[in-house]
Short mmCIF file of N, CA and C in Angstrom, two decimals:
data_model
loop_
_atom_site.label_atom_id
_atom_site.label_comp_id
_atom_site.label_asym_id
_atom_site.label_seq_id
_atom_site.Cartn_x
_atom_site.Cartn_y
_atom_site.Cartn_z
N PRO H 1260 -16.37 -59.89 -38.13
CA PRO H 1260 -16.67 -58.46 -38.05
C PRO H 1260 -15.65 -57.59 -38.78
N PHE H 1261 -14.46 -58.14 -39.14
CA PHE H 1261 -13.44 -57.33 -39.79
C PHE H 1261 -13.33 -57.62 -41.28
N ALA H 1262 -14.38 -58.19 -41.86
CA ALA H 1262 -14.33 -58.55 -43.28
C ALA H 1262 -14.08 -57.32 -44.14
N ASN H 1263 -14.71 -56.23 -43.83
CA ASN H 1263 -14.50 -54.98 -44.56
C ASN H 1263 -14.01 -53.91 -43.60
N ILE H 1264 -12.71 -53.90 -43.38
CA ILE H 1264 -12.14 -52.92 -42.47
C ILE H 1264 -12.20 -51.56 -43.13
N SER H 1265 -12.86 -50.62 -42.48
CA SER H 1265 -12.94 -49.26 -42.99
C SER H 1265 -11.56 -48.63 -43.01
N GLN H 1266 -11.25 -47.91 -44.09
CA GLN H 1266 -9.95 -47.26 -44.18
C GLN H 1266 -9.78 -46.16 -43.16
N SER H 1267 -10.87 -45.76 -42.51
CA SER H 1267 -10.75 -44.73 -41.49
C SER H 1267 -10.58 -45.33 -40.11
N SER H 1268 -10.61 -46.65 -40.01
CA SER H 1268 -10.57 -47.28 -38.70
C SER H 1268 -9.14 -47.46 -38.21
N LEU H 1269 -9.01 -47.57 -36.90
CA LEU H 1269 -7.71 -47.83 -36.29
C LEU H 1269 -7.21 -49.22 -36.65
N ASP H 1270 -8.15 -50.17 -36.88
CA ASP H 1270 -7.73 -51.50 -37.32
C ASP H 1270 -7.01 -51.41 -38.68
N PHE H 1271 -7.52 -50.56 -39.56
CA PHE H 1271 -6.88 -50.37 -40.85
C PHE H 1271 -5.47 -49.82 -40.66
N PHE H 1272 -5.35 -48.80 -39.80
CA PHE H 1272 -4.04 -48.20 -39.54
C PHE H 1272 -3.07 -49.25 -39.02
N THR H 1273 -3.50 -50.01 -38.02
CA THR H 1273 -2.63 -50.99 -37.37
C THR H 1273 -2.29 -52.16 -38.27
N ASN H 1274 -3.30 -52.72 -38.92
CA ASN H 1274 -3.12 -53.99 -39.62
C ASN H 1274 -2.83 -53.87 -41.11
N GLU H 1275 -3.33 -52.84 -41.74
CA GLU H 1275 -3.12 -52.69 -43.19
C GLU H 1275 -1.93 -51.77 -43.50
N LEU H 1276 -1.90 -50.58 -42.89
CA LEU H 1276 -0.78 -49.67 -43.12
C LEU H 1276 0.46 -50.15 -42.37
N GLY H 1277 0.23 -50.60 -41.16
CA GLY H 1277 1.33 -51.03 -40.29
C GLY H 1277 1.66 -49.96 -39.28
N ASP H 1278 1.65 -50.34 -38.01
CA ASP H 1278 1.95 -49.37 -36.95
C ASP H 1278 3.35 -49.55 -36.38
N THR H 1279 4.09 -50.56 -36.88
CA THR H 1279 5.38 -50.92 -36.29
C THR H 1279 6.48 -50.92 -37.33
N ILE H 1280 7.62 -50.37 -36.96
CA ILE H 1280 8.82 -50.54 -37.78
C ILE H 1280 9.89 -51.16 -36.90
N LEU H 1281 10.78 -51.91 -37.52
CA LEU H 1281 11.82 -52.64 -36.81
C LEU H 1281 13.18 -51.99 -37.06
N PHE H 1282 14.10 -52.23 -36.14
CA PHE H 1282 15.44 -51.65 -36.20
C PHE H 1282 16.49 -52.74 -36.10
N LYS H 1283 17.68 -52.43 -36.61
CA LYS H 1283 18.82 -53.33 -36.48
C LYS H 1283 19.38 -53.20 -35.06
N VAL H 1284 20.25 -54.15 -34.70
CA VAL H 1284 20.88 -54.16 -33.37
C VAL H 1284 21.56 -52.83 -33.09
N ASN H 1285 21.27 -52.27 -31.93
CA ASN H 1285 21.90 -51.03 -31.44
C ASN H 1285 21.71 -49.85 -32.38
N GLN H 1286 20.69 -49.88 -33.24
CA GLN H 1286 20.48 -48.82 -34.22
C GLN H 1286 19.16 -48.10 -33.98
N SER H 1287 19.16 -46.82 -34.37
CA SER H 1287 17.92 -46.05 -34.35
C SER H 1287 17.70 -45.39 -35.71
N VAL H 1288 18.35 -45.92 -36.72
CA VAL H 1288 18.22 -45.42 -38.09
C VAL H 1288 17.04 -46.11 -38.75
N ILE H 1289 16.19 -45.32 -39.39
CA ILE H 1289 15.04 -45.89 -40.10
C ILE H 1289 15.54 -46.46 -41.42
N GLU H 1290 15.38 -47.76 -41.56
CA GLU H 1290 15.85 -48.44 -42.77
C GLU H 1290 14.93 -48.10 -43.94
N PRO H 1291 15.48 -48.09 -45.17
CA PRO H 1291 14.69 -47.71 -46.34
C PRO H 1291 13.38 -48.47 -46.51
N GLU H 1292 13.37 -49.77 -46.16
CA GLU H 1292 12.15 -50.55 -46.37
C GLU H 1292 11.00 -50.12 -45.47
N TYR H 1293 11.27 -49.30 -44.42
CA TYR H 1293 10.21 -48.84 -43.54
C TYR H 1293 9.72 -47.43 -43.87
N ARG H 1294 10.38 -46.77 -44.82
CA ARG H 1294 9.94 -45.41 -45.18
C ARG H 1294 8.54 -45.42 -45.77
N ASP H 1295 8.21 -46.44 -46.57
CA ASP H 1295 6.86 -46.52 -47.14
C ASP H 1295 5.81 -46.65 -46.05
N VAL H 1296 6.11 -47.45 -45.02
CA VAL H 1296 5.18 -47.60 -43.89
C VAL H 1296 4.96 -46.24 -43.23
N LEU H 1297 6.05 -45.53 -42.96
CA LEU H 1297 5.92 -44.23 -42.30
C LEU H 1297 5.26 -43.19 -43.20
N ASN H 1298 5.53 -43.26 -44.50
CA ASN H 1298 4.85 -42.34 -45.43
C ASN H 1298 3.35 -42.60 -45.42
N SER H 1299 2.96 -43.88 -45.40
CA SER H 1299 1.55 -44.23 -45.34
C SER H 1299 0.92 -43.78 -44.02
N GLN H 1300 1.66 -43.97 -42.92
CA GLN H 1300 1.16 -43.49 -41.63
C GLN H 1300 0.92 -41.99 -41.67
N ALA H 1301 1.90 -41.25 -42.19
CA ALA H 1301 1.79 -39.79 -42.23
C ALA H 1301 0.59 -39.36 -43.08
N SER H 1302 0.41 -39.98 -44.23
CA SER H 1302 -0.73 -39.63 -45.10
C SER H 1302 -2.05 -39.88 -44.39
N TRP H 1303 -2.16 -41.03 -43.73
CA TRP H 1303 -3.40 -41.40 -43.03
C TRP H 1303 -3.67 -40.44 -41.88
N ILE H 1304 -2.62 -40.13 -41.11
CA ILE H 1304 -2.75 -39.21 -39.97
C ILE H 1304 -3.21 -37.83 -40.45
N LYS H 1305 -2.63 -37.35 -41.54
CA LYS H 1305 -3.03 -36.04 -42.08
C LYS H 1305 -4.46 -36.09 -42.61
N GLU H 1306 -4.79 -37.14 -43.35
CA GLU H 1306 -6.12 -37.27 -43.94
C GLU H 1306 -7.20 -37.31 -42.86
N LYS H 1307 -6.91 -37.96 -41.74
CA LYS H 1307 -7.89 -38.10 -40.66
C LYS H 1307 -7.79 -36.99 -39.63
N SER H 1308 -6.86 -36.06 -39.83
CA SER H 1308 -6.63 -34.95 -38.89
C SER H 1308 -6.43 -35.45 -37.46
N ILE H 1309 -5.63 -36.48 -37.33
CA ILE H 1309 -5.31 -37.03 -36.01
C ILE H 1309 -4.34 -36.08 -35.32
N SER H 1310 -4.65 -35.73 -34.08
CA SER H 1310 -3.81 -34.73 -33.40
C SER H 1310 -3.12 -35.26 -32.15
N SER H 1311 -3.32 -36.52 -31.82
CA SER H 1311 -2.66 -37.05 -30.63
C SER H 1311 -2.10 -38.43 -30.93
N ILE H 1312 -0.77 -38.46 -31.11
CA ILE H 1312 -0.08 -39.67 -31.51
C ILE H 1312 1.09 -39.89 -30.56
N THR H 1313 1.26 -41.12 -30.11
CA THR H 1313 2.41 -41.47 -29.28
C THR H 1313 3.26 -42.49 -30.03
N ILE H 1314 4.56 -42.25 -30.03
CA ILE H 1314 5.50 -43.19 -30.63
C ILE H 1314 6.19 -43.92 -29.47
N GLU H 1315 6.04 -45.25 -29.44
CA GLU H 1315 6.69 -46.06 -28.42
C GLU H 1315 7.99 -46.61 -28.98
N GLY H 1316 9.07 -46.46 -28.21
CA GLY H 1316 10.35 -47.05 -28.59
C GLY H 1316 10.64 -48.26 -27.72
N HIS H 1317 11.10 -49.33 -28.35
CA HIS H 1317 11.38 -50.58 -27.66
C HIS H 1317 12.75 -51.12 -28.06
N ALA H 1318 13.30 -51.97 -27.19
CA ALA H 1318 14.59 -52.62 -27.46
C ALA H 1318 14.47 -54.10 -27.12
N ASP H 1319 15.45 -54.87 -27.59
CA ASP H 1319 15.47 -56.27 -27.18
C ASP H 1319 16.06 -56.38 -25.77
N GLU H 1320 16.11 -57.58 -25.23
CA GLU H 1320 16.51 -57.73 -23.84
C GLU H 1320 18.01 -57.81 -23.61
N GLN H 1321 18.79 -57.66 -24.68
CA GLN H 1321 20.24 -57.62 -24.53
C GLN H 1321 20.64 -56.25 -24.01
N GLY H 1322 21.64 -56.18 -23.18
CA GLY H 1322 22.13 -54.90 -22.69
C GLY H 1322 21.44 -54.48 -21.40
N THR H 1323 21.92 -53.39 -20.83
CA THR H 1323 21.39 -52.93 -19.54
C THR H 1323 20.06 -52.22 -19.72
N ARG H 1324 19.32 -52.14 -18.64
CA ARG H 1324 18.04 -51.44 -18.65
C ARG H 1324 18.22 -49.98 -19.10
N GLU H 1325 19.24 -49.32 -18.55
CA GLU H 1325 19.48 -47.91 -18.88
C GLU H 1325 19.81 -47.72 -20.35
N TYR H 1326 20.68 -48.58 -20.88
CA TYR H 1326 21.05 -48.48 -22.29
C TYR H 1326 19.82 -48.66 -23.17
N ASN H 1327 19.00 -49.65 -22.85
CA ASN H 1327 17.84 -49.94 -23.68
C ASN H 1327 16.76 -48.88 -23.57
N LEU H 1328 16.63 -48.24 -22.42
CA LEU H 1328 15.69 -47.11 -22.31
C LEU H 1328 16.14 -45.97 -23.23
N ALA H 1329 17.45 -45.68 -23.24
CA ALA H 1329 17.97 -44.62 -24.11
C ALA H 1329 17.82 -45.00 -25.58
N LEU H 1330 18.08 -46.27 -25.91
CA LEU H 1330 17.95 -46.72 -27.29
C LEU H 1330 16.50 -46.66 -27.74
N GLY H 1331 15.58 -47.07 -26.90
CA GLY H 1331 14.16 -46.97 -27.22
C GLY H 1331 13.74 -45.53 -27.47
N ALA H 1332 14.28 -44.62 -26.68
CA ALA H 1332 13.98 -43.19 -26.86
C ALA H 1332 14.51 -42.70 -28.19
N ARG H 1333 15.71 -43.12 -28.57
CA ARG H 1333 16.28 -42.71 -29.87
C ARG H 1333 15.44 -43.25 -31.02
N ARG H 1334 14.97 -44.48 -30.89
CA ARG H 1334 14.13 -45.07 -31.95
C ARG H 1334 12.81 -44.32 -32.08
N ALA H 1335 12.15 -44.04 -30.96
CA ALA H 1335 10.89 -43.31 -31.01
C ALA H 1335 11.10 -41.91 -31.58
N THR H 1336 12.19 -41.26 -31.19
CA THR H 1336 12.48 -39.92 -31.69
C THR H 1336 12.76 -39.94 -33.19
N ALA H 1337 13.43 -40.98 -33.68
CA ALA H 1337 13.70 -41.09 -35.12
C ALA H 1337 12.38 -41.16 -35.89
N VAL H 1338 11.43 -41.93 -35.39
CA VAL H 1338 10.13 -42.03 -36.05
C VAL H 1338 9.39 -40.70 -35.97
N ARG H 1339 9.40 -40.07 -34.79
CA ARG H 1339 8.75 -38.75 -34.65
C ARG H 1339 9.34 -37.77 -35.66
N ASN H 1340 10.65 -37.71 -35.73
CA ASN H 1340 11.30 -36.76 -36.64
C ASN H 1340 10.94 -37.06 -38.09
N TYR H 1341 10.83 -38.33 -38.44
CA TYR H 1341 10.45 -38.69 -39.82
C TYR H 1341 9.03 -38.22 -40.10
N LEU H 1342 8.11 -38.48 -39.17
CA LEU H 1342 6.72 -38.06 -39.38
C LEU H 1342 6.62 -36.54 -39.47
N VAL H 1343 7.41 -35.82 -38.67
CA VAL H 1343 7.44 -34.36 -38.76
C VAL H 1343 7.92 -33.94 -40.15
N SER H 1344 8.93 -34.64 -40.67
CA SER H 1344 9.45 -34.31 -42.01
C SER H 1344 8.40 -34.55 -43.09
N GLN H 1345 7.37 -35.36 -42.78
CA GLN H 1345 6.28 -35.64 -43.72
C GLN H 1345 5.06 -34.75 -43.47
N GLY H 1346 5.22 -33.73 -42.62
CA GLY H 1346 4.15 -32.75 -42.45
C GLY H 1346 3.27 -32.92 -41.22
N ILE H 1347 3.60 -33.84 -40.33
CA ILE H 1347 2.83 -33.99 -39.10
C ILE H 1347 3.37 -32.97 -38.09
N PRO H 1348 2.50 -32.14 -37.52
CA PRO H 1348 2.99 -31.15 -36.54
C PRO H 1348 3.65 -31.84 -35.34
N GLU H 1349 4.83 -31.37 -34.98
CA GLU H 1349 5.56 -31.96 -33.86
C GLU H 1349 4.73 -31.93 -32.58
N SER H 1350 3.89 -30.92 -32.43
CA SER H 1350 3.06 -30.79 -31.23
C SER H 1350 2.02 -31.91 -31.11
N ASN H 1351 1.76 -32.62 -32.22
CA ASN H 1351 0.80 -33.73 -32.20
C ASN H 1351 1.44 -35.05 -31.80
N LEU H 1352 2.76 -35.06 -31.68
CA LEU H 1352 3.49 -36.30 -31.47
C LEU H 1352 4.21 -36.29 -30.13
N SER H 1353 4.09 -37.39 -29.42
CA SER H 1353 4.88 -37.55 -28.20
C SER H 1353 5.62 -38.88 -28.29
N VAL H 1354 6.71 -38.98 -27.54
CA VAL H 1354 7.49 -40.21 -27.54
C VAL H 1354 7.55 -40.76 -26.13
N VAL H 1355 7.62 -42.08 -26.06
CA VAL H 1355 7.81 -42.77 -24.79
C VAL H 1355 8.73 -43.96 -25.07
N THR H 1356 9.58 -44.27 -24.12
CA THR H 1356 10.45 -45.42 -24.28
C THR H 1356 10.14 -46.47 -23.22
N TYR H 1357 10.12 -47.70 -23.65
CA TYR H 1357 9.94 -48.81 -22.73
C TYR H 1357 11.21 -49.66 -22.65
N GLY H 1358 12.24 -49.29 -23.44
CA GLY H 1358 13.47 -50.08 -23.42
C GLY H 1358 13.15 -51.54 -23.66
N LYS H 1359 13.60 -52.39 -22.74
CA LYS H 1359 13.35 -53.82 -22.87
C LYS H 1359 12.22 -54.29 -21.96
N GLU H 1360 11.44 -53.35 -21.42
CA GLU H 1360 10.43 -53.67 -20.42
C GLU H 1360 9.16 -54.31 -20.99
N ARG H 1361 8.89 -54.14 -22.28
CA ARG H 1361 7.67 -54.69 -22.88
C ARG H 1361 7.98 -55.50 -24.14
N PRO H 1362 8.69 -56.61 -24.00
CA PRO H 1362 9.01 -57.41 -25.20
C PRO H 1362 7.76 -58.06 -25.77
N LEU H 1363 7.75 -58.19 -27.09
CA LEU H 1363 6.69 -58.97 -27.74
C LEU H 1363 6.87 -60.44 -27.39
N ARG H 1364 8.13 -60.85 -27.37
CA ARG H 1364 8.46 -62.23 -27.06
C ARG H 1364 9.65 -62.27 -26.12
N ILE H 1365 9.66 -63.24 -25.23
CA ILE H 1365 10.80 -63.47 -24.36
C ILE H 1365 11.63 -64.58 -25.01
N CYS H 1366 12.91 -64.33 -25.21
CA CYS H 1366 13.69 -65.28 -25.98
C CYS H 1366 15.17 -65.07 -25.77
N SER H 1367 15.95 -65.91 -26.42
CA SER H 1367 17.40 -65.74 -26.37
C SER H 1367 18.02 -66.08 -27.72
N GLU H 1368 17.35 -65.65 -28.79
CA GLU H 1368 17.89 -65.87 -30.13
C GLU H 1368 17.50 -64.71 -31.03
N GLU H 1369 18.31 -64.48 -32.05
CA GLU H 1369 18.16 -63.32 -32.93
C GLU H 1369 16.79 -63.24 -33.60
N SER H 1370 16.26 -64.38 -34.06
CA SER H 1370 14.99 -64.34 -34.78
C SER H 1370 13.88 -63.76 -33.91
N CYS H 1371 14.02 -63.90 -32.63
CA CYS H 1371 13.03 -63.39 -31.68
C CYS H 1371 13.40 -61.98 -31.23
N TRP H 1372 14.67 -61.75 -30.90
CA TRP H 1372 15.10 -60.42 -30.48
C TRP H 1372 14.75 -59.36 -31.52
N SER H 1373 14.87 -59.72 -32.79
CA SER H 1373 14.65 -58.74 -33.86
C SER H 1373 13.23 -58.18 -33.82
N LYS H 1374 12.26 -58.95 -33.33
CA LYS H 1374 10.88 -58.48 -33.23
C LYS H 1374 10.69 -57.47 -32.11
N ASN H 1375 11.60 -57.47 -31.14
CA ASN H 1375 11.50 -56.57 -30.00
C ASN H 1375 12.18 -55.22 -30.25
N ARG H 1376 13.00 -55.13 -31.29
CA ARG H 1376 13.67 -53.87 -31.63
C ARG H 1376 12.74 -53.08 -32.55
N ARG H 1377 11.89 -52.26 -31.95
CA ARG H 1377 10.82 -51.67 -32.75
C ARG H 1377 10.39 -50.31 -32.23
N ALA H 1378 9.64 -49.62 -33.08
CA ALA H 1378 8.92 -48.41 -32.69
C ALA H 1378 7.50 -48.61 -33.18
N ILE H 1379 6.54 -48.24 -32.33
CA ILE H 1379 5.13 -48.42 -32.65
C ILE H 1379 4.44 -47.06 -32.61
N THR H 1380 3.69 -46.77 -33.64
CA THR H 1380 2.90 -45.53 -33.70
C THR H 1380 1.52 -45.84 -33.13
N ILE H 1381 1.19 -45.17 -32.03
CA ILE H 1381 -0.08 -45.39 -31.34
C ILE H 1381 -0.98 -44.16 -31.56
N ILE H 1382 -2.13 -44.40 -32.14
CA ILE H 1382 -3.12 -43.34 -32.31
C ILE H 1382 -3.93 -43.26 -31.02
N GLU H 1383 -3.96 -42.10 -30.39
CA GLU H 1383 -4.67 -41.96 -29.12
C GLU H 1383 -6.15 -42.25 -29.33
N GLY H 1384 -6.74 -42.87 -28.32
CA GLY H 1384 -8.13 -43.24 -28.41
C GLY H 1384 -8.33 -44.60 -29.07
N SER H 1385 -7.22 -45.27 -29.39
CA SER H 1385 -7.34 -46.55 -30.08
C SER H 1385 -7.92 -47.64 -29.20
N ASN H 1386 -7.99 -47.39 -27.91
CA ASN H 1386 -8.56 -48.39 -27.01
C ASN H 1386 -9.99 -48.02 -26.59
N SER H 1387 -10.53 -46.95 -27.16
CA SER H 1387 -11.88 -46.56 -26.74
C SER H 1387 -12.93 -46.99 -27.73
#
């Protein structure tokens, strides 16, 4: 059923443009290699006039719960601020942090932890 993913579909946003960017350990700085992803997200959001977007911030399981909730919030805020700089109205964007509460993988090695240090752009209504 996904042979021809419509460019207006949420599957296209998630799988082709990319809804996730990754961060270095203890960092909330958007690395240069992810700017293209965010630029593409911003263009798609503007083109589709999407008005309800949530940015989820996540951390790996190292460190305390409190530290990782704050770090997740900084990561989500960094993405929100970048999208605002690309013309997305701030009122259309909300942030939420999950810290280390929703890992993609449970692990104890860097190759796995690195996948959990992320921010995800969620288009509202993507589950309907």
